[in-house]
Short mmCIF file of C-alpha atoms in Angstrom, two decimals:
data_model
loop_
_atom_site.label_atom_id
_atom_site.label_comp_id
_atom_site.label_asym_id
_atom_site.label_seq_id
_atom_site.Cartn_x
_atom_site.Cartn_y
_atom_site.Cartn_z
CA MET A 8 18.65 7.46 0.67
CA ALA A 9 16.93 8.34 3.92
CA ILE A 10 15.41 4.84 4.52
CA THR A 11 16.85 1.52 5.34
CA LEU A 12 14.52 -1.53 5.15
CA MET A 13 15.39 -4.61 7.05
CA ASP A 14 14.29 -8.01 8.64
CA PRO A 15 16.01 -8.29 12.01
CA ASP A 16 17.14 -11.69 13.16
CA GLY A 17 14.45 -13.34 15.39
CA LEU A 18 11.64 -11.95 13.16
CA PRO A 19 10.11 -13.84 10.11
CA GLN A 20 11.16 -12.77 6.59
CA VAL A 21 8.00 -12.03 4.50
CA ASP A 22 8.34 -11.56 0.94
CA ALA A 23 5.63 -8.82 0.68
CA TYR A 24 7.20 -6.41 3.22
CA ARG A 25 10.09 -5.76 5.44
CA GLN A 26 9.77 -5.74 9.34
CA VAL A 27 11.51 -2.41 10.02
CA ALA A 28 12.17 0.83 8.33
CA VAL A 29 14.80 3.25 9.62
CA ALA A 30 14.34 6.78 8.36
CA THR A 31 16.80 9.49 8.74
CA GLY A 32 15.07 12.16 6.67
CA SER A 33 13.44 15.38 7.90
CA ARG A 34 10.26 15.79 5.89
CA LEU A 35 7.28 13.56 6.42
CA VAL A 36 4.56 12.80 3.78
CA PHE A 37 1.26 11.34 4.93
CA VAL A 38 -0.99 9.98 2.13
CA ALA A 39 -4.59 9.55 2.94
CA GLY A 40 -6.15 6.24 2.36
CA GLN A 41 -6.50 5.67 -1.35
CA VAL A 42 -9.42 3.76 -2.79
CA ALA A 43 -10.03 2.37 -6.40
CA TRP A 44 -11.17 5.70 -7.79
CA ASP A 45 -10.03 7.18 -11.12
CA ALA A 46 -9.21 10.98 -11.32
CA ASP A 47 -12.87 11.68 -11.66
CA GLY A 48 -13.81 9.93 -8.48
CA VAL A 49 -15.46 6.95 -10.35
CA THR A 50 -14.87 3.54 -8.79
CA VAL A 51 -12.82 1.23 -11.10
CA ALA A 52 -12.93 -2.59 -11.09
CA ALA A 53 -16.03 -3.19 -8.96
CA GLY A 54 -15.86 -6.68 -7.45
CA ASP A 55 -12.19 -7.36 -8.48
CA LEU A 56 -9.95 -7.12 -5.37
CA ALA A 57 -6.65 -7.55 -7.19
CA ALA A 58 -7.54 -4.76 -9.63
CA GLN A 59 -8.64 -2.52 -6.80
CA VAL A 60 -5.43 -3.13 -5.02
CA GLU A 61 -3.45 -2.22 -7.97
CA ARG A 62 -5.47 0.97 -8.47
CA CYS A 63 -5.04 1.95 -4.75
CA TYR A 64 -1.20 1.53 -5.05
CA LEU A 65 -1.16 3.54 -8.28
CA ASN A 66 -3.18 6.17 -6.57
CA VAL A 67 -0.73 6.21 -3.62
CA GLY A 68 2.08 6.62 -6.25
CA THR A 69 0.32 9.57 -7.72
CA ALA A 70 -0.11 11.24 -4.39
CA LEU A 71 3.57 10.54 -3.42
CA ALA A 72 4.68 12.08 -6.74
CA ALA A 73 2.72 15.30 -6.04
CA ALA A 74 4.82 15.61 -2.77
CA GLY A 75 8.01 14.92 -4.59
CA ALA A 76 8.28 11.32 -3.19
CA SER A 77 8.05 7.83 -4.53
CA PHE A 78 7.51 4.30 -3.08
CA HIS A 79 11.24 4.29 -2.34
CA ASP A 80 10.59 6.92 0.22
CA VAL A 81 7.61 5.02 1.98
CA VAL A 82 8.33 3.79 5.53
CA ARG A 83 4.85 2.41 6.27
CA LEU A 84 1.83 1.16 4.37
CA THR A 85 -1.59 0.20 5.84
CA ALA A 86 -4.15 -1.72 3.84
CA TYR A 87 -7.83 -2.06 4.92
CA VAL A 88 -9.52 -4.94 3.24
CA VAL A 89 -13.27 -5.48 3.34
CA ASP A 90 -14.29 -8.96 4.66
CA TRP A 91 -10.73 -10.18 4.92
CA THR A 92 -9.95 -13.89 4.98
CA PRO A 93 -6.60 -15.41 4.40
CA ALA A 94 -8.02 -16.91 1.07
CA LYS A 95 -7.86 -13.34 -0.36
CA MET A 96 -4.03 -13.09 0.11
CA PRO A 97 -3.27 -14.24 -3.40
CA LEU A 98 -5.50 -11.51 -4.91
CA LEU A 99 -3.86 -8.87 -2.62
CA LEU A 100 -0.38 -10.05 -3.62
CA ASP A 101 -1.36 -10.14 -7.30
CA GLY A 102 -2.68 -6.53 -7.13
CA ILE A 103 0.57 -5.33 -5.41
CA ALA A 104 2.60 -7.16 -7.97
CA ARG A 105 0.71 -5.58 -10.91
CA ALA A 106 1.01 -2.16 -9.28
CA GLY A 107 4.76 -2.75 -8.84
CA ALA A 108 5.23 -3.68 -12.37
CA ALA A 109 3.35 -0.51 -13.56
CA LEU A 110 5.55 1.61 -11.12
CA GLY A 111 8.74 -0.15 -11.84
CA PHE A 112 9.20 -0.82 -8.21
CA THR A 113 7.80 -3.47 -5.70
CA PRO A 114 6.80 -1.65 -2.55
CA THR A 115 8.15 -3.57 0.56
CA PRO A 116 8.17 -1.22 3.49
CA PRO A 117 6.69 -2.32 6.73
CA ALA A 118 2.98 -2.95 6.21
CA THR A 119 -0.12 -3.76 8.18
CA LEU A 120 -3.33 -5.38 6.82
CA ILE A 121 -6.51 -4.81 8.75
CA GLY A 122 -9.70 -6.48 7.88
CA VAL A 123 -12.75 -4.16 8.02
CA ALA A 124 -16.47 -4.60 7.62
CA ALA A 125 -16.95 -1.80 5.16
CA LEU A 126 -15.29 1.21 3.57
CA ASP A 127 -16.70 4.59 2.27
CA VAL A 128 -18.86 3.07 -0.49
CA PRO A 129 -19.99 -0.56 -0.98
CA GLU A 130 -17.97 -0.89 -4.13
CA HIS A 131 -14.60 -0.37 -2.48
CA LEU A 132 -12.91 -3.47 -1.37
CA VAL A 133 -9.61 -2.14 -0.22
CA GLU A 134 -7.97 1.15 0.88
CA VAL A 135 -4.29 1.82 1.22
CA GLU A 136 -2.51 4.62 3.17
CA ALA A 137 1.12 5.52 3.26
CA THR A 138 3.79 7.37 5.12
CA ALA A 139 7.00 8.59 3.54
CA VAL A 140 10.14 10.25 4.75
CA LEU A 141 12.25 12.55 2.58
CA ASP A 142 15.62 14.16 3.18
#
């Protein structure tokens, strides 16, 4: 495998992600921010952050598969959440867990969460982008 995930001594261990990804592959895959759209571009789960997170991760999985990759190849995730507050963390983690169950894998690469005022359309509560490395 081209990626080693780790939590170095001196940095906190977080269940949802690892602090560092070391990639030795040679092919990069950049997945555009995915929102809670179905294949027809219709927003799903309006008003439900956990369900939208799940859909975003599933959409990232679909994009990765098209490039011959999977979440095992992801070295970085970034999530943009509308009107973020720490009280929303359980919903975010629930959505990630549900996506992980559907994918058969819990994504834990280094991740960044950014609170934003709005996304492309008012119904979208979250957007997730990914970078993967392949051998």
